[in-house]
Amino acid sequence: MRVAVVGSGPSGIYAADALVSQEDVPVEVDIIDRLPVPFGLVRYGVAPDHVSIRSVRDTLNKVLAKPGVRFLGNITIGQDVTTAELLDCYDAVVLTYGASSDRQLGIPGEDLDGSVAATDFVAWYCGHPDADRERFERLIPTATSAVVVGVGNVAVDVTRVLAKTVGELDSTDMPQHVLDTFGRSGITDVYLLGRRGPAQATFTTKELKELGELVEADVLVSEEDATLDEGSAAKAEAERAIGRNVAVIQEWAQRTPEGKPRRIHVRFLSRPIELTGDGRVSTVIVERTRLTPEGGVEGTGDTEEISADLVVRSVGYRGTPLEDLPFDERANVIPHVDGRVQRDGVSLPGVYVAGWIKRGPTGIIGTNKKDAVATVESLLADAASGSLPTPGNSGGLEVLLAERGVRIVPTLGWNAIDGAEQALGATRGRDRTTIHDREDLLAAAQAI
Ligand code: NAP
């Protein structure tokens, strides 16, 4: 059986691993990615200073080296090959292409210069080939005050990276131009805004705590923001993870600032209602909110203005459709039952889904393992019952792409890029430095 996995982030690689690790049916898996490099958000989402989380890539890399698994990078489905052509080359296709787009706030002024999506900012500092370098190299050195909207782990990552000194980031694999840009940052104040309270925030305690341990940044929380209403206090009492988050926030509220040159202002029950500025954002108008009995928020009408020349909205990732395949426009996921893709309530034979494009942008990296394994179980059950379609294109994907002049990056090409990144890092006393330019990646892949 030949299976294509579309997307080489954790869910795709875990799916491939589950396929080749079983012994009932021999399987060959091609893991296809639009980028010349694998690992999706492990490479382009996990913050570079989170070295131990990023080391998951070593585990994922071992799967790429397993017999029966091939990486095929630099192939864009819908551009280099249609979805129908892809389906015709394999017995089954597992879609694991994630949720790479951003969600909007839907407030006036959101499109002003200086207002950016966390997805774009994170992609830039991780060295994504499609990142808008010019934009961030212009914005960061000219900003003095930043507002980060949202209190999930991505917002915490963004806040921490903005508040760290370049010395704290220097040992990471960030591209040199990113480190140089942070070295020219004039940002002294970062505001982290949660529209609900500390007990409703989605960050995790380990990540949250790091904000209070930075070399040159004080963390500031008001007593008022750290005080819980009755319902939230009961929630913090009942759920240990929430209780731990609240304890960190309450400890911060007791701290006396040390007078460090940078400050992280953590605000709860605060939501932006408008960004204003002459071309570039200069002010965020923030409304005080209160919790509703249903767990939502409503505005109180009390507003304040925060001066900010950088606004990063970190309010979640969003999945996008793939041409000719069903899509749930409301939930931004591909509809499925047990990982089997559904069109109008009927399973599409041989088409499966796993990871964020299946369940939405939630959970930690490990969540994708269970998720991918469950989808592979459905696929294998369908193979055993003979319900997979027969591929019509016996020549296979590579022949089709060779005819079209697509420069596929195979596993060996990726290994060459991997070696080149380690060599580049070594020239600067680091473990590795990310190569950010697509042409440079393709050139490194050629040097097999
Ligand atoms: P998230 O945890 O869903 O956080 C989104 C945040 O945006 C929430 O605070 C949400 O508030 C807020 N929000 C949504 N719409 C808003 C609006 N219109 N106005 C103001 N605030 C709004 O998502 P994420 O931070 O993007 O993270 C995605 C996933 O990756 C999560 O599972 C996360 O844990 C994971 N992740 C993990 C790590 C790590 O383990 N180190 C690092 C990064 C990401 P409400 O709750 O009020 O909607």
XYZ file of C-alpha atoms and ligand atoms in Angstrom:
496
model
C 0.000 0.000 0.000
C 1.276 3.500 -0.857
C 0.124 6.404 1.280
C 0.751 10.141 0.879
C 0.804 12.309 3.982
C 0.301 15.988 3.169
C 2.204 18.103 5.705
C 5.361 17.204 7.618
C 4.538 18.708 11.001
C 4.190 16.476 14.062
C 0.773 15.056 13.076
C 2.003 14.063 9.590
C 5.157 12.462 10.895
C 3.308 10.668 13.698
C 0.826 9.355 11.091
C 3.697 8.102 8.902
C 5.313 6.464 11.914
C 2.069 4.701 12.858
C 1.708 3.430 9.269
C 5.191 1.943 8.971
C 5.308 0.652 12.542
C 2.470 -1.853 12.095
C 3.036 -5.296 10.597
C -0.372 -6.231 9.147
C 0.164 -4.620 5.777
C 3.411 -3.394 4.147
C 3.187 0.373 3.632
C 5.329 2.953 1.882
C 4.700 6.526 2.940
C 5.585 9.742 1.130
C 5.462 12.788 3.420
C 4.837 15.792 1.182
C 5.436 19.402 2.223
C 5.178 22.695 0.363
C 8.421 23.812 2.031
C 11.848 22.328 1.244
C 12.187 21.405 4.940
C 10.089 19.264 7.299
C 8.588 19.661 10.801
C 5.961 22.390 10.292
C 5.318 24.295 13.509
C 8.114 22.496 15.345
C 10.435 24.458 13.054
C 8.291 27.524 12.352
C 6.085 27.840 15.444
C 7.804 26.594 18.600
C 9.770 29.546 19.963
C 13.509 29.225 19.176
C 14.413 29.860 22.827
C 12.343 26.809 23.855
C 15.239 24.543 23.057
C 13.919 21.402 24.740
C 10.526 21.565 22.959
C 12.301 22.211 19.661
C 14.412 19.104 20.224
C 11.283 17.089 19.339
C 12.597 17.490 15.823
C 15.292 14.900 16.605
C 12.553 12.360 17.327
C 10.631 13.387 14.192
C 13.828 13.222 12.112
C 14.335 9.590 13.122
C 10.956 8.745 11.578
C 12.077 10.270 8.257
C 15.014 7.827 8.296
C 12.812 4.750 8.781
C 12.522 2.216 5.938
C 9.386 2.883 3.881
C 9.268 6.619 4.742
C 10.291 9.332 2.250
C 10.218 13.104 2.623
C 9.246 14.959 -0.558
C 9.605 18.695 0.029
C 8.929 21.780 -2.098
C 5.662 20.437 -3.532
C 2.554 22.610 -3.250
C -0.726 20.742 -3.579
C -3.113 22.834 -5.672
C -0.219 24.458 -7.544
C 2.315 21.821 -8.595
C -0.241 19.051 -8.583
C -4.018 19.057 -8.133
C -5.667 17.271 -5.247
C -7.333 14.903 -7.735
C -3.977 14.055 -9.314
C -2.485 13.418 -5.883
C -5.345 11.100 -4.876
C -4.878 9.226 -8.152
C -1.225 8.415 -7.324
C -1.806 6.745 -3.927
C -4.008 4.170 -2.251
C -4.727 6.690 0.488
C -3.947 10.299 1.387
C -3.743 11.661 4.943
C -4.134 15.446 5.147
C -2.128 16.919 8.023
C -1.392 20.388 6.694
C -2.384 22.176 9.888
C -3.804 25.643 10.407
C -1.338 28.150 9.019
C -3.546 31.222 8.689
C -4.396 33.776 11.387
C -7.617 34.930 13.023
C -8.628 38.584 12.964
C -9.957 40.788 15.775
C -12.540 42.496 13.588
C -11.969 45.963 15.105
C -11.393 49.348 13.422
C -7.762 50.141 12.660
C -6.693 46.510 12.576
C -5.121 46.985 9.133
C -2.911 49.920 10.165
C 0.827 49.554 9.630
C 2.361 48.112 12.799
C -0.615 45.816 13.448
C 0.472 42.256 12.724
C -0.665 38.670 13.215
C 1.329 36.556 15.676
C 1.469 33.858 12.984
C 3.446 36.288 10.746
C 5.683 37.535 13.545
C 6.482 34.018 14.761
C 7.133 32.859 11.176
C 9.573 35.763 10.753
C 11.574 35.149 13.914
C 11.717 31.401 13.157
C 13.129 32.130 9.665
C 10.159 31.000 7.524
C 10.962 31.445 3.814
C 7.664 33.281 3.177
C 8.054 35.746 6.074
C 7.952 39.464 5.332
C 11.481 40.434 6.380
C 11.210 44.062 5.290
C 8.158 44.599 7.469
C 9.631 43.315 10.733
C 13.102 44.740 10.142
C 11.383 48.121 9.805
C 8.830 47.753 12.632
C 10.918 46.306 15.481
C 13.727 48.905 15.581
C 11.227 51.773 15.346
C 8.821 50.519 18.044
C 8.965 51.450 21.723
C 5.749 49.933 23.052
C 3.989 46.736 21.967
C 0.543 45.320 22.721
C 0.035 41.561 22.433
C -3.633 40.577 22.263
C -4.604 37.173 23.668
C -3.401 35.099 26.624
C -2.597 31.735 25.044
C 0.860 30.174 24.818
C 1.587 31.860 21.492
C 0.915 35.278 23.072
C 3.252 34.348 25.930
C 5.948 33.280 23.423
C 5.619 36.559 21.521
C 5.715 38.634 24.717
C 8.772 36.806 26.015
C 10.674 37.112 22.725
C 9.872 40.848 22.539
C 10.987 41.402 26.150
C 14.181 39.355 26.021
C 17.562 40.909 25.376
C 19.450 39.814 22.309
C 21.895 38.154 24.714
C 19.072 35.906 25.922
C 18.266 34.929 22.324
C 21.791 34.715 20.950
C 22.302 30.973 21.437
C 19.107 30.064 19.529
C 18.822 28.985 15.896
C 17.185 32.298 14.897
C 18.595 33.608 11.595
C 21.270 36.284 12.057
C 19.106 39.047 10.523
C 16.429 38.322 13.159
C 18.952 38.557 16.014
C 20.374 41.755 14.504
C 16.862 43.230 14.309
C 16.108 42.355 17.945
C 19.482 43.894 18.808
C 18.166 47.203 17.405
C 14.783 46.948 19.181
C 13.730 50.016 21.100
C 10.792 48.277 22.801
C 10.674 48.976 26.529
C 7.045 48.096 27.303
C 5.015 45.046 26.288
C 1.328 44.835 27.246
C -0.254 41.355 27.318
C -4.044 41.670 27.115
C -6.548 38.997 28.144
C -10.202 39.724 27.492
C -11.206 37.397 30.338
C -9.600 36.792 33.747
C -6.508 34.863 34.901
C -8.644 31.773 35.564
C -9.869 31.747 31.949
C -6.488 32.191 30.242
C -5.220 29.326 28.060
C -1.484 29.687 28.726
C 0.255 26.955 30.725
C 2.059 27.602 34.005
C 5.567 26.640 32.886
C 5.388 29.043 29.941
C 3.720 31.789 32.001
C 6.357 31.654 34.754
C 9.168 32.406 32.303
C 7.790 35.934 31.856
C 8.689 36.623 35.464
C 12.273 35.392 35.073
C 13.667 37.641 32.350
C 17.008 39.381 32.772
C 15.953 42.910 31.821
C 12.158 42.928 32.179
C 9.953 43.474 35.229
C 6.517 41.891 35.125
C 3.660 44.060 36.385
C 0.129 42.994 37.342
C -2.358 45.071 39.302
C -4.027 43.747 42.450
C -7.372 44.320 40.755
C -6.472 42.123 37.778
C -5.124 39.373 40.037
C -8.314 39.283 42.139
C -10.797 36.589 41.150
C -14.580 36.785 41.213
C -16.399 34.007 43.068
C -16.911 31.761 40.026
C -13.280 32.076 38.920
C -12.032 31.381 42.434
C -14.084 28.180 42.510
C -12.644 27.233 39.104
C -9.074 27.838 40.321
C -9.816 25.730 43.392
C -11.275 22.856 41.364
C -8.748 22.736 38.509
C -5.100 22.475 39.530
C -3.683 23.788 36.242
C -5.794 26.942 36.572
C -4.946 27.282 40.274
C -1.236 27.192 39.391
C -1.630 29.923 36.747
C -3.563 32.101 39.187
C -0.909 31.597 41.882
C 1.785 32.880 39.493
C -0.281 35.945 38.589
C -1.046 36.683 42.247
C 2.629 36.378 43.200
C 3.492 38.872 40.441
C 0.894 41.310 41.776
C 2.800 41.321 45.097
C 6.174 42.045 43.500
C 7.939 45.373 43.762
C 9.368 46.267 40.337
C 13.170 46.137 40.277
C 13.439 49.068 37.869
C 14.602 46.924 34.967
C 14.783 48.707 31.602
C 11.837 46.759 30.130
C 8.415 46.064 31.526
C 5.771 43.412 30.780
C 2.337 44.705 31.766
C -0.114 41.806 32.148
C -3.734 42.991 31.939
C -6.890 40.947 32.304
C -10.555 41.811 31.623
C -9.256 44.106 28.897
C -10.019 43.950 25.195
C -8.925 46.214 22.344
C -11.845 47.895 20.623
C -9.964 50.147 18.190
C -6.456 50.852 16.903
C -5.738 54.418 15.899
C -2.818 56.188 14.283
C -1.759 58.194 11.271
C -0.781 55.412 8.858
C 0.978 53.448 11.593
C -0.737 52.393 14.786
C 0.074 54.653 17.738
C -2.740 53.984 20.215
C -4.796 50.984 21.270
C -8.165 51.823 22.771
C -8.882 49.173 25.379
C -12.245 48.530 27.001
C -12.576 47.058 30.458
C -14.738 43.916 30.376
C -16.576 41.790 32.910
C -17.285 38.075 32.895
C -20.798 36.925 32.087
C -22.416 34.025 34.000
C -22.045 31.912 30.815
C -18.247 32.319 30.917
C -18.028 34.928 28.169
C -17.295 38.655 28.432
C -19.164 41.884 27.954
C -17.880 45.434 27.730
C -18.269 47.808 30.673
C -17.947 50.957 28.560
C -14.845 52.045 30.546
C -11.961 52.647 28.185
C -8.292 53.578 28.412
C -5.674 54.344 25.792
C -2.389 52.479 25.573
C 0.378 53.979 23.446
C 1.709 51.291 21.128
C 3.487 51.298 17.803
C 3.390 47.511 17.462
C 0.256 45.422 17.979
C 0.473 41.644 17.715
C -2.842 39.845 17.627
C -2.370 36.357 19.017
C -5.941 35.141 18.972
C -5.473 31.738 17.355
C -4.492 30.014 14.142
C -7.002 29.203 11.391
C -7.159 26.278 8.939
C -7.766 26.901 5.241
C -9.412 24.698 2.581
C -7.650 22.625 -0.053
C -9.179 22.890 -3.508
C -11.839 20.292 -4.356
C -12.019 18.975 -0.800
C -14.829 19.568 1.695
C -14.316 22.247 4.352
C -16.227 23.385 7.407
C -16.155 27.187 6.982
C -17.418 27.805 10.502
C -14.914 25.675 12.408
C -12.128 26.052 9.787
C -11.443 22.328 9.734
C -11.974 19.451 7.280
C -15.136 17.545 8.281
C -14.483 13.935 9.246
C -15.720 10.954 11.195
C -12.915 9.065 12.957
C -10.425 10.737 10.612
C -12.332 9.739 7.434
C -12.989 12.909 5.400
C -16.705 13.488 4.816
C -18.496 15.195 1.958
C -22.216 15.729 2.650
C -22.106 13.099 5.375
C -20.452 10.450 3.175
C -16.818 9.298 3.535
C -14.529 10.143 0.624
C -12.789 6.818 -0.083
C -9.067 6.901 0.699
C -8.991 10.448 2.127
C -8.132 11.024 5.806
C -7.280 13.903 8.085
C -5.210 14.360 11.278
C -3.841 17.155 13.459
C -4.970 20.806 13.556
C -6.799 20.655 10.196
C -8.869 17.833 11.742
C -9.591 19.152 15.238
C -8.602 22.842 15.184
C -5.532 24.609 16.632
C -5.464 23.143 20.127
C -3.287 20.940 22.292
C 0.422 20.370 22.683
C 2.716 18.568 20.225
C 2.080 15.188 21.867
C -1.697 15.572 21.374
C -1.074 15.026 17.676
C 0.364 11.562 18.239
C -2.848 10.124 19.660
C -4.830 11.974 17.024
C -2.703 10.651 14.121
C -2.727 7.098 15.464
C -6.552 7.177 15.643
C -6.768 8.290 12.007
C -4.301 5.608 10.892
C -6.426 2.978 12.652
C -9.379 4.029 10.471
C -7.190 3.914 7.352
C -5.864 0.446 8.161
C -9.378 -0.833 8.918
C -10.504 0.431 5.492
C -7.492 -1.235 3.851
C -8.334 -4.506 5.587
C -11.969 -4.341 4.451
C -10.927 -3.580 0.861
C -12.618 -0.187 0.752
C -9.644 1.877 -0.469
C -9.803 3.025 -4.097
C -7.295 1.739 -6.658
C -4.857 4.443 -7.811
C -5.201 5.252 -11.515
C -1.771 6.806 -12.063
C 0.719 3.941 -12.047
C 3.658 6.274 -12.900
C 3.370 7.985 -9.522
C 3.779 11.508 -8.277
C 7.479 11.949 -8.983
C 7.102 11.256 -12.709
C 4.263 13.763 -12.913
C 6.268 16.425 -11.066
C 9.458 15.766 -13.042
C 7.499 16.453 -16.242
C 6.482 19.799 -14.719
C 10.005 20.752 -13.646
C 9.218 20.786 -9.901
C 12.442 20.727 -7.829
C 11.534 18.076 -5.261
C 13.644 18.051 -2.088
C 13.922 14.388 -1.016
C 15.060 13.092 2.387
C 18.702 13.276 1.331
C 18.203 16.895 0.273
C 16.723 17.682 3.668
C 19.661 15.917 5.343
C 21.995 18.180 3.345
C 20.069 21.286 4.507
C 20.221 19.970 8.075
C 24.011 19.623 7.797
C 24.354 23.078 6.244
C 22.345 24.665 9.095
C 24.522 22.980 11.706
C 27.670 24.095 9.873
C 26.344 27.667 9.648
C 25.553 27.630 13.382
C 29.006 26.310 14.222
C 30.612 29.333 12.533
C 28.895 31.432 15.247
C 29.350 29.068 18.175
C 25.733 27.831 18.036
C 24.249 24.363 17.517
C 22.590 25.534 14.327
C 21.299 28.585 12.485
C 18.120 28.399 10.436
C 18.561 29.083 6.723
C 15.607 31.329 5.915
C 15.846 31.961 2.177
C 14.023 29.479 -0.062
C 16.646 29.590 -2.819
C 19.427 29.069 -0.249
C 17.522 26.082 1.133
C 17.136 24.621 -2.360
C 20.827 25.229 -3.075
C 21.821 23.527 0.193
C 19.576 20.573 -0.722
C 21.428 20.172 -4.032
C 24.762 19.809 -2.251
C 24.082 16.152 -1.446
P -5.197 29.769 22.286
O -4.607 29.032 23.430
O -6.509 29.312 21.773
O -5.263 31.313 22.732
C -5.969 32.256 22.002
C -6.170 33.476 22.870
O -6.791 34.492 22.072
C -7.099 33.257 24.066
O -6.592 33.975 25.164
C -8.415 33.878 23.578
O -9.231 34.358 24.612
C -7.886 35.041 22.794
N -8.862 35.590 21.851
C -9.527 34.948 20.874
N -10.304 35.817 20.194
C -10.114 37.026 20.760
C -10.630 38.309 20.516
N -11.486 38.530 19.525
N -10.221 39.330 21.301
C -9.342 39.131 22.311
N -8.818 37.936 22.594
C -9.203 36.882 21.826
O -4.237 29.742 20.996
P -2.684 29.981 20.767
O -2.049 30.774 21.826
O -2.630 30.451 19.352
O -2.091 28.505 20.836
C -2.513 27.463 19.932
C -2.170 26.095 20.533
O -0.750 25.895 20.513
C -2.601 25.976 21.981
O -3.064 24.670 22.204
C -1.303 26.220 22.737
O -1.265 25.676 24.028
C -0.297 25.568 21.803
N 1.038 26.143 22.065
C 1.791 25.546 23.028
C 3.027 26.081 23.348
C 3.844 25.427 24.424
O 3.478 24.386 24.919
N 4.942 26.016 24.840
C 3.513 27.212 22.694
C 2.720 27.816 21.709
C 1.470 27.260 21.407
P -10.581 33.562 25.013
O -10.107 32.344 25.747
O -11.303 34.541 25.840
O -11.269 33.216 23.714
